[in-house]
Short mmCIF file of C-alpha atoms and ligand atoms in Angstrom, two decimals:
data_model
loop_
_atom_site.label_atom_id
_atom_site.label_comp_id
_atom_site.label_asym_id
_atom_site.label_seq_id
_atom_site.Cartn_x
_atom_site.Cartn_y
_atom_site.Cartn_z
CA MET B 471 6.05 31.84 -39.40
CA GLU B 472 5.05 30.11 -42.08
CA ASN B 473 6.22 27.63 -44.07
CA LEU B 474 4.33 27.91 -47.40
CA ILE B 475 1.16 30.07 -47.29
CA ILE B 476 -0.63 29.90 -51.17
CA LEU B 477 -2.25 32.70 -52.00
CA GLY B 478 -5.71 31.48 -53.44
CA SER B 479 -8.48 28.53 -53.60
CA GLY B 480 -9.38 28.50 -56.42
CA CYS B 481 -8.82 25.27 -59.19
CA ALA B 482 -4.69 26.62 -58.77
CA GLY B 483 -4.49 26.88 -55.41
CA LEU B 484 -6.49 24.46 -54.20
CA THR B 485 -4.03 21.85 -56.06
CA ALA B 486 -1.20 23.12 -54.64
CA ALA B 487 -2.30 22.70 -50.89
CA ILE B 488 -2.75 18.58 -51.95
CA TYR B 489 0.46 18.89 -53.20
CA ALA B 490 2.50 20.91 -49.81
CA ALA B 491 -0.02 19.60 -47.98
CA ARG B 492 1.16 15.31 -48.72
CA ALA B 493 5.14 16.51 -49.14
CA ASN B 494 4.29 17.56 -44.89
CA LEU B 495 4.51 21.53 -45.96
CA SER B 496 2.07 22.25 -43.58
CA PRO B 497 0.48 25.17 -46.33
CA LEU B 498 -1.66 27.32 -44.67
CA VAL B 499 -4.02 28.91 -48.12
CA LEU B 500 -5.49 32.39 -47.89
CA GLU B 501 -8.67 32.83 -49.90
CA GLY B 502 -10.47 35.67 -51.22
CA VAL B 503 -13.05 36.43 -51.72
CA GLN B 504 -14.96 34.23 -54.47
CA PRO B 505 -13.62 30.38 -51.71
CA GLY B 506 -13.02 27.92 -54.43
CA GLY B 507 -12.79 30.87 -57.54
CA GLN B 508 -13.86 31.43 -60.97
CA LEU B 509 -15.09 27.85 -60.90
CA THR B 510 -17.73 28.17 -58.62
CA THR B 511 -19.43 30.62 -61.10
CA THR B 512 -19.59 27.87 -63.89
CA SER B 513 -22.57 26.13 -63.84
CA GLU B 514 -21.52 22.85 -65.08
CA VAL B 515 -17.89 21.43 -66.10
CA GLU B 516 -17.56 19.34 -69.22
CA ASN B 517 -13.92 19.46 -69.79
CA PHE B 518 -12.07 18.12 -67.08
CA PRO B 519 -10.94 14.71 -66.97
CA GLY B 520 -12.46 12.17 -65.08
CA PHE B 521 -16.07 13.41 -64.77
CA PRO B 522 -17.89 11.73 -67.83
CA GLU B 523 -20.64 12.76 -66.83
CA GLY B 524 -19.23 15.93 -65.99
CA VAL B 525 -19.25 18.32 -62.47
CA ASP B 526 -20.76 21.01 -60.98
CA GLY B 527 -18.27 23.48 -60.81
CA TYR B 528 -18.92 24.50 -57.61
CA ASP B 529 -19.03 20.46 -56.49
CA LEU B 530 -15.64 19.92 -57.79
CA THR B 531 -14.41 23.09 -55.79
CA SER B 532 -15.39 21.90 -52.97
CA ARG B 533 -13.74 17.82 -53.02
CA MET B 534 -10.80 19.45 -53.43
CA ARG B 535 -10.65 21.73 -50.83
CA GLN B 536 -12.04 18.80 -48.79
CA GLN B 537 -8.36 16.43 -50.22
CA ALA B 538 -6.17 19.18 -49.23
CA GLU B 539 -7.77 19.33 -46.06
CA ARG B 540 -7.40 15.73 -45.23
CA PHE B 541 -3.97 16.18 -45.48
CA GLY B 542 -3.30 18.38 -43.34
CA ALA B 543 -3.75 22.30 -45.00
CA ARG B 544 -5.28 25.39 -43.74
CA PHE B 545 -7.71 27.63 -44.54
CA GLU B 546 -8.35 31.33 -44.13
CA PHE B 547 -9.85 34.66 -45.65
CA ALA B 548 -7.72 36.80 -46.50
CA GLU B 549 -6.92 39.53 -48.44
CA VAL B 550 -3.53 40.36 -49.28
CA LYS B 551 -3.39 43.91 -49.53
CA GLU B 552 0.79 44.69 -49.62
CA ALA B 553 3.79 41.93 -50.61
CA ARG B 554 7.55 42.41 -49.37
CA LEU B 555 9.32 40.06 -51.29
CA ASP B 556 13.07 41.43 -51.27
CA GLU B 557 13.81 39.08 -48.37
CA ASP B 558 14.17 35.11 -47.01
CA VAL B 559 10.90 35.87 -45.15
CA LYS B 560 7.94 36.83 -47.02
CA THR B 561 5.87 38.69 -46.19
CA LEU B 562 2.17 39.48 -46.92
CA VAL B 563 -0.21 42.68 -45.26
CA CYS B 564 -3.60 41.56 -44.93
CA GLU B 565 -6.51 44.05 -43.12
CA GLY B 566 -6.22 43.47 -39.81
CA LYS B 567 -2.90 41.04 -39.75
CA THR B 568 0.41 40.93 -40.75
CA LEU B 569 2.17 37.42 -42.18
CA GLU B 570 5.30 35.59 -42.90
CA CYS B 571 6.32 32.91 -44.79
CA ARG B 572 8.80 31.30 -46.28
CA ALA B 573 7.54 30.05 -49.93
CA LEU B 574 5.13 31.72 -51.04
CA ILE B 575 2.29 30.41 -53.88
CA ILE B 576 0.87 32.95 -55.44
CA ALA B 577 -2.80 31.53 -57.26
CA THR B 578 -4.66 34.93 -57.21
CA GLY B 579 -6.23 33.94 -60.65
CA ALA B 580 -8.09 36.83 -61.92
CA SER B 581 -11.46 39.54 -61.81
CA PRO B 582 -13.68 39.89 -64.68
CA ARG B 583 -13.67 42.45 -66.86
CA LEU B 584 -16.18 45.73 -67.08
CA LEU B 585 -17.05 47.75 -70.17
CA GLY B 586 -16.48 51.12 -68.09
CA VAL B 587 -19.38 51.89 -70.72
CA PRO B 588 -22.31 55.44 -69.26
CA GLY B 589 -25.00 53.39 -66.87
CA GLU B 590 -22.48 49.95 -65.90
CA LYS B 591 -21.48 51.45 -62.39
CA ALA B 592 -24.96 52.56 -61.58
CA LEU B 593 -26.50 49.18 -62.34
CA TRP B 594 -23.41 46.67 -61.17
CA GLY B 595 -24.71 44.14 -58.35
CA GLY B 596 -28.57 43.73 -57.99
CA ASN B 597 -29.61 46.61 -60.47
CA GLY B 598 -29.58 44.38 -63.53
CA VAL B 599 -25.69 43.74 -64.36
CA SER B 600 -23.42 41.04 -63.71
CA SER B 601 -21.13 39.11 -64.74
CA CYS B 602 -21.77 35.59 -63.44
CA ALA B 603 -25.45 33.49 -64.91
CA THR B 604 -24.41 31.16 -62.37
CA CYS B 605 -25.60 32.97 -59.78
CA ASP B 606 -28.51 35.81 -61.00
CA GLY B 607 -29.54 33.94 -63.94
CA ALA B 608 -32.86 33.55 -61.82
CA PHE B 609 -33.52 36.79 -60.98
CA TYR B 610 -34.52 37.21 -65.16
CA ARG B 611 -37.25 34.08 -64.77
CA GLY B 612 -39.06 34.79 -67.86
CA LYS B 613 -37.42 38.34 -68.66
CA GLU B 614 -34.94 39.10 -71.63
CA VAL B 615 -31.48 39.22 -70.78
CA VAL B 616 -27.99 39.99 -72.80
CA VAL B 617 -24.75 38.27 -72.58
CA ILE B 618 -22.05 40.14 -74.15
CA GLY B 619 -19.03 37.91 -75.65
CA GLY B 620 -18.26 35.98 -78.30
CA GLY B 621 -15.99 33.01 -75.65
CA ASP B 622 -16.50 30.12 -74.77
CA SER B 623 -17.60 31.83 -70.98
CA ALA B 624 -20.62 33.96 -73.12
CA ALA B 625 -21.45 31.10 -74.92
CA GLU B 626 -21.97 29.44 -71.55
CA GLU B 627 -23.78 32.30 -69.78
CA ALA B 628 -26.33 32.78 -72.44
CA LEU B 629 -27.32 29.04 -72.90
CA PHE B 630 -27.69 28.70 -68.70
CA LEU B 631 -29.70 31.52 -68.96
CA THR B 632 -31.82 30.06 -71.22
CA HIS B 633 -32.79 28.12 -68.60
CA PHE B 634 -34.55 30.77 -67.03
CA ALA B 635 -35.14 34.03 -69.95
CA SER B 636 -37.32 34.66 -72.38
CA LYS B 637 -35.23 35.04 -74.40
CA VAL B 638 -31.29 35.77 -74.58
CA THR B 639 -29.29 38.30 -76.81
CA LEU B 640 -25.60 37.14 -77.17
CA ILE B 641 -23.68 40.52 -78.24
CA HIS B 642 -20.63 40.43 -79.81
CA ARG B 643 -17.92 42.55 -81.65
CA ARG B 644 -17.86 40.63 -84.13
CA GLY B 645 -19.04 38.51 -86.98
CA GLU B 646 -17.61 35.19 -85.67
CA LEU B 647 -17.48 34.08 -82.07
CA ARG B 648 -14.32 32.98 -80.11
CA ALA B 649 -16.32 30.27 -78.49
CA SER B 650 -15.21 26.70 -79.41
CA PRO B 651 -17.16 25.44 -82.37
CA ILE B 652 -19.07 22.69 -80.47
CA MET B 653 -19.92 25.74 -77.50
CA ALA B 654 -20.42 28.16 -80.58
CA LYS B 655 -22.84 26.14 -82.89
CA ARG B 656 -25.07 24.82 -79.24
CA VAL B 657 -25.15 28.79 -79.01
CA VAL B 658 -26.50 29.86 -82.80
CA GLU B 659 -28.95 26.58 -82.73
CA HIS B 660 -30.55 27.61 -79.84
CA PRO B 661 -33.95 28.98 -80.18
CA LYS B 662 -34.32 31.72 -77.18
CA VAL B 663 -30.72 32.95 -78.53
CA ALA B 664 -30.12 35.64 -81.06
CA VAL B 665 -26.83 36.81 -81.98
CA ALA B 666 -26.54 40.98 -82.29
CA TRP B 667 -23.31 40.61 -84.59
CA PHE B 668 -20.53 42.81 -84.98
CA SER B 669 -22.57 45.35 -82.34
CA THR B 670 -21.05 46.28 -79.28
CA VAL B 671 -22.43 48.01 -75.44
CA ASN B 672 -22.36 52.00 -76.12
CA GLU B 673 -24.24 52.11 -73.16
CA MET B 674 -26.73 50.84 -70.54
CA LEU B 675 -29.59 52.20 -69.58
CA ALA B 676 -31.85 52.59 -66.44
CA GLY B 677 -35.66 53.12 -65.38
CA GLU B 678 -37.99 54.22 -63.33
CA ASP B 679 -36.89 51.75 -60.84
CA GLY B 680 -33.02 52.22 -61.11
CA LYS B 681 -33.33 48.72 -62.68
CA ALA B 682 -31.78 48.16 -65.67
CA ARG B 683 -34.30 48.37 -68.63
CA ALA B 684 -32.07 48.75 -72.39
CA VAL B 685 -28.46 48.85 -73.91
CA VAL B 686 -27.65 50.86 -76.57
CA LEU B 687 -25.74 48.75 -79.04
CA ARG B 688 -23.62 50.41 -82.30
CA ASP B 689 -23.55 48.70 -84.84
CA VAL B 690 -19.88 49.03 -85.82
CA ARG B 691 -19.85 49.26 -89.84
CA ASP B 692 -22.48 51.93 -89.96
CA ASP B 693 -22.01 53.41 -86.16
CA SER B 694 -26.25 53.34 -86.54
CA LEU B 695 -27.26 53.09 -82.58
CA ARG B 696 -30.29 51.44 -81.57
CA GLU B 697 -31.75 50.00 -78.19
CA LEU B 698 -32.59 46.86 -77.06
CA PRO B 699 -35.27 46.59 -74.59
CA CYS B 700 -32.86 43.65 -71.33
CA SER B 701 -34.13 43.04 -66.99
CA GLY B 702 -30.44 41.70 -67.66
CA ILE B 703 -26.82 42.32 -68.64
CA PHE B 704 -24.14 40.13 -67.97
CA LEU B 705 -20.23 40.52 -68.84
CA ALA B 706 -18.79 38.13 -70.45
CA ILE B 707 -15.43 39.86 -71.96
CA GLY B 708 -13.03 38.37 -70.33
CA HIS B 709 -10.78 38.90 -67.19
CA VAL B 710 -8.40 40.97 -65.26
CA PRO B 711 -5.53 39.10 -64.05
CA ASN B 712 -4.83 39.46 -59.66
CA THR B 713 -1.47 40.74 -59.65
CA LYS B 714 -1.37 44.10 -58.28
CA PRO B 715 0.36 43.81 -54.81
CA PHE B 716 3.24 42.64 -56.73
CA ALA B 717 3.75 43.89 -59.35
CA ALA B 718 6.90 45.39 -57.84
CA TYR B 719 9.32 42.13 -56.66
CA LEU B 720 7.86 40.21 -59.90
CA ASP B 721 7.86 40.62 -63.68
CA LEU B 722 4.09 41.29 -65.66
CA ASP B 723 3.21 41.48 -69.14
CA GLY B 724 1.30 44.34 -70.71
CA GLU B 725 -1.57 42.96 -69.13
CA GLY B 726 -0.31 42.00 -66.52
CA TYR B 727 0.27 38.86 -65.90
CA PHE B 728 2.60 37.48 -64.70
CA VAL B 729 5.74 35.94 -66.48
CA PRO B 730 7.02 32.82 -64.84
CA GLN B 731 11.63 32.40 -65.76
CA PRO B 732 12.21 30.84 -69.22
CA GLY B 733 12.32 27.23 -69.44
CA SER B 734 9.50 26.78 -65.74
CA ASN B 735 5.41 27.91 -66.65
CA VAL B 736 5.88 28.57 -62.37
CA ARG B 737 8.79 30.43 -60.98
CA THR B 738 9.33 33.31 -60.41
CA LYS B 739 12.76 36.11 -60.42
CA VAL B 740 12.46 35.70 -56.40
CA PRO B 741 13.82 32.55 -55.11
CA GLY B 742 10.14 30.76 -53.00
CA VAL B 743 7.78 32.52 -54.80
CA PHE B 744 5.90 31.12 -57.18
CA VAL B 745 2.91 31.46 -59.51
CA ALA B 746 -0.28 29.51 -60.42
CA GLY B 747 -2.94 29.20 -62.18
CA ASP B 748 -5.34 32.39 -64.32
CA CYS B 749 -2.53 35.55 -62.98
CA ALA B 750 -0.19 33.67 -65.04
CA ASP B 751 -1.66 31.55 -67.87
CA PRO B 752 -2.67 34.12 -70.55
CA HIS B 753 -3.13 31.50 -73.33
CA TYR B 754 -4.94 28.33 -71.77
CA ARG B 755 -7.17 29.16 -68.89
CA GLN B 756 -8.82 26.06 -68.55
CA ALA B 757 -9.66 24.65 -64.99
CA ILE B 758 -6.98 21.82 -65.50
CA THR B 759 -4.30 24.07 -66.87
CA ALA B 760 -4.68 25.29 -63.34
CA ALA B 761 -4.27 22.03 -61.75
CA GLY B 762 -1.28 21.59 -63.66
CA MET B 763 0.02 24.73 -62.30
CA GLY B 764 -0.95 24.90 -58.87
CA CYS B 765 0.66 21.18 -58.39
CA GLN B 766 4.18 22.06 -60.16
CA ALA B 767 4.30 24.82 -57.86
CA ALA B 768 3.89 23.20 -55.06
CA ILE B 769 6.27 20.86 -56.29
CA GLU B 770 9.45 23.85 -56.78
CA ALA B 771 8.81 25.22 -53.16
CA GLU B 772 8.97 21.69 -51.97
CA ARG B 773 12.28 21.63 -53.41
CA TYR B 774 12.89 25.14 -52.49
CA THR B 775 11.84 24.63 -48.42
CA SER B 776 13.85 21.40 -48.83
CA THR B 777 17.37 23.45 -48.98
CA LEU B 778 17.21 25.98 -46.55
P1 NAP O 944 -12.33 35.22 -73.64
O1 NAP O 944 -12.63 34.15 -74.71
O2 NAP O 944 -10.66 36.32 -73.57
O3 NAP O 944 -12.78 35.78 -74.41
C1 NAP O 944 -13.67 36.76 -74.43
C2 NAP O 944 -14.72 37.65 -75.37
O4 NAP O 944 -15.24 39.45 -74.65
C3 NAP O 944 -14.11 37.59 -77.11
O5 NAP O 944 -15.04 37.69 -78.02
C4 NAP O 944 -13.84 38.90 -76.84
O6 NAP O 944 -14.11 39.14 -78.35
C5 NAP O 944 -14.81 40.64 -76.49
N1 NAP O 944 -14.25 41.08 -75.49
C6 NAP O 944 -13.03 41.70 -75.02
N2 NAP O 944 -12.74 42.99 -74.79
C7 NAP O 944 -14.55 42.70 -75.24
C8 NAP O 944 -14.57 44.35 -74.88
N3 NAP O 944 -14.04 45.81 -74.17
N4 NAP O 944 -15.78 44.82 -75.87
C9 NAP O 944 -16.76 43.43 -76.34
N5 NAP O 944 -16.17 42.12 -76.55
C10 NAP O 944 -15.26 42.50 -75.92
O7 NAP O 944 -12.98 35.21 -72.19
P2 NAP O 944 -13.78 33.82 -71.86
O8 NAP O 944 -15.19 33.77 -72.60
O9 NAP O 944 -13.18 34.28 -69.99
O10 NAP O 944 -12.93 32.52 -71.68
C11 NAP O 944 -11.39 32.87 -71.50
C12 NAP O 944 -10.68 31.50 -71.19
O11 NAP O 944 -11.62 30.39 -70.80
C13 NAP O 944 -10.76 30.47 -72.60
O12 NAP O 944 -9.58 29.99 -72.83
C14 NAP O 944 -11.63 29.65 -72.76
O13 NAP O 944 -11.71 29.10 -73.57
C15 NAP O 944 -11.64 29.19 -71.24
N6 NAP O 944 -12.97 28.88 -70.37
C16 NAP O 944 -14.05 27.44 -70.92
C17 NAP O 944 -14.70 26.89 -70.88
C18 NAP O 944 -14.95 24.86 -71.15
O14 NAP O 944 -14.02 25.04 -72.07
N7 NAP O 944 -16.91 25.53 -70.75
C19 NAP O 944 -15.53 27.75 -70.72
C20 NAP O 944 -15.51 29.03 -70.07
C21 NAP O 944 -14.01 29.44 -70.42
P3 NAP O 944 -13.20 38.90 -79.79
O15 NAP O 944 -13.36 37.71 -79.43
O16 NAP O 944 -13.68 40.36 -80.80
O17 NAP O 944 -11.95 39.56 -79.23
#
């Protein structure tokens, strides 16, 4: 039986682990398929306080992990398939093992949203469709690529891809970017970036080799269609929270985000179960706010376990 299990090793989970470990709770952190979370797919983090020159996303989470380990946090790979949260002892069913704990912090983050258009599935993962420029950008040296979306992620992906691609077309469904003004300005002024405004992707087309060769764009103003040749298609249209295994026990909003109890960012209606980071935050979704929620959840978990 564990004192405290923390699900997720992104900014929220790792900060919770640092605080909980320093409080002698000896937390067990369960890492999913993306250790370090979404930040590991970001190249440069420019807005995390304390790093005036910026910091690499992977480096930042690696340092957080070392800090948690220094105080006794333990890490294991496990994906929770099913959870039972209606008893004092919480049970987590993972592939090959079942774990029990007194307190639980769920910091499972969010996964990239897909468009769901024809061609996307077949091209996903190695054939031209990706949601991570940092991971896959180098495959497109000297080639034309597109980025779909108008937020900060899309802007960041587009700018990163200019290091490799001969041309980057940002495809956005409206006439104004959602990205912060500083990022939006950098994108629209970049000589290698073109913006396809008022455009959505209707279909992704493969060449004879099974790799991406073009997207079919629809102009939302007049419904006209055109093909835009590209070798790489990068999705940056937001995220879906990873909350499914807990839906039967905790409150979720219409988009699937955890809804904490009134008066708290991290408490849920189940005593001893706390939430933190992007799985519980549709509003801010920053590395620093996730870290803040992780800290709050660990303090709550410590208070809860001290009453048992
Ligand atoms: P986001 O802000 O939710 O933006 C998603 C973008 O995708 C929006 O422009 C949206 O269009 C578009 N979109 C959504 N569904 C679509 C669909 N089905 N078809 C076409 N377009 C679609 O998501 P994000 O960019 O991933 O950012 C998430 C959060 O992380 C934000 O708070 C952001 O500030 C933060 N972030 C910060 C940084 C940074 O500070 N460096 C970097 C990355 C992310 P509409 O605009 O029309 O809704």
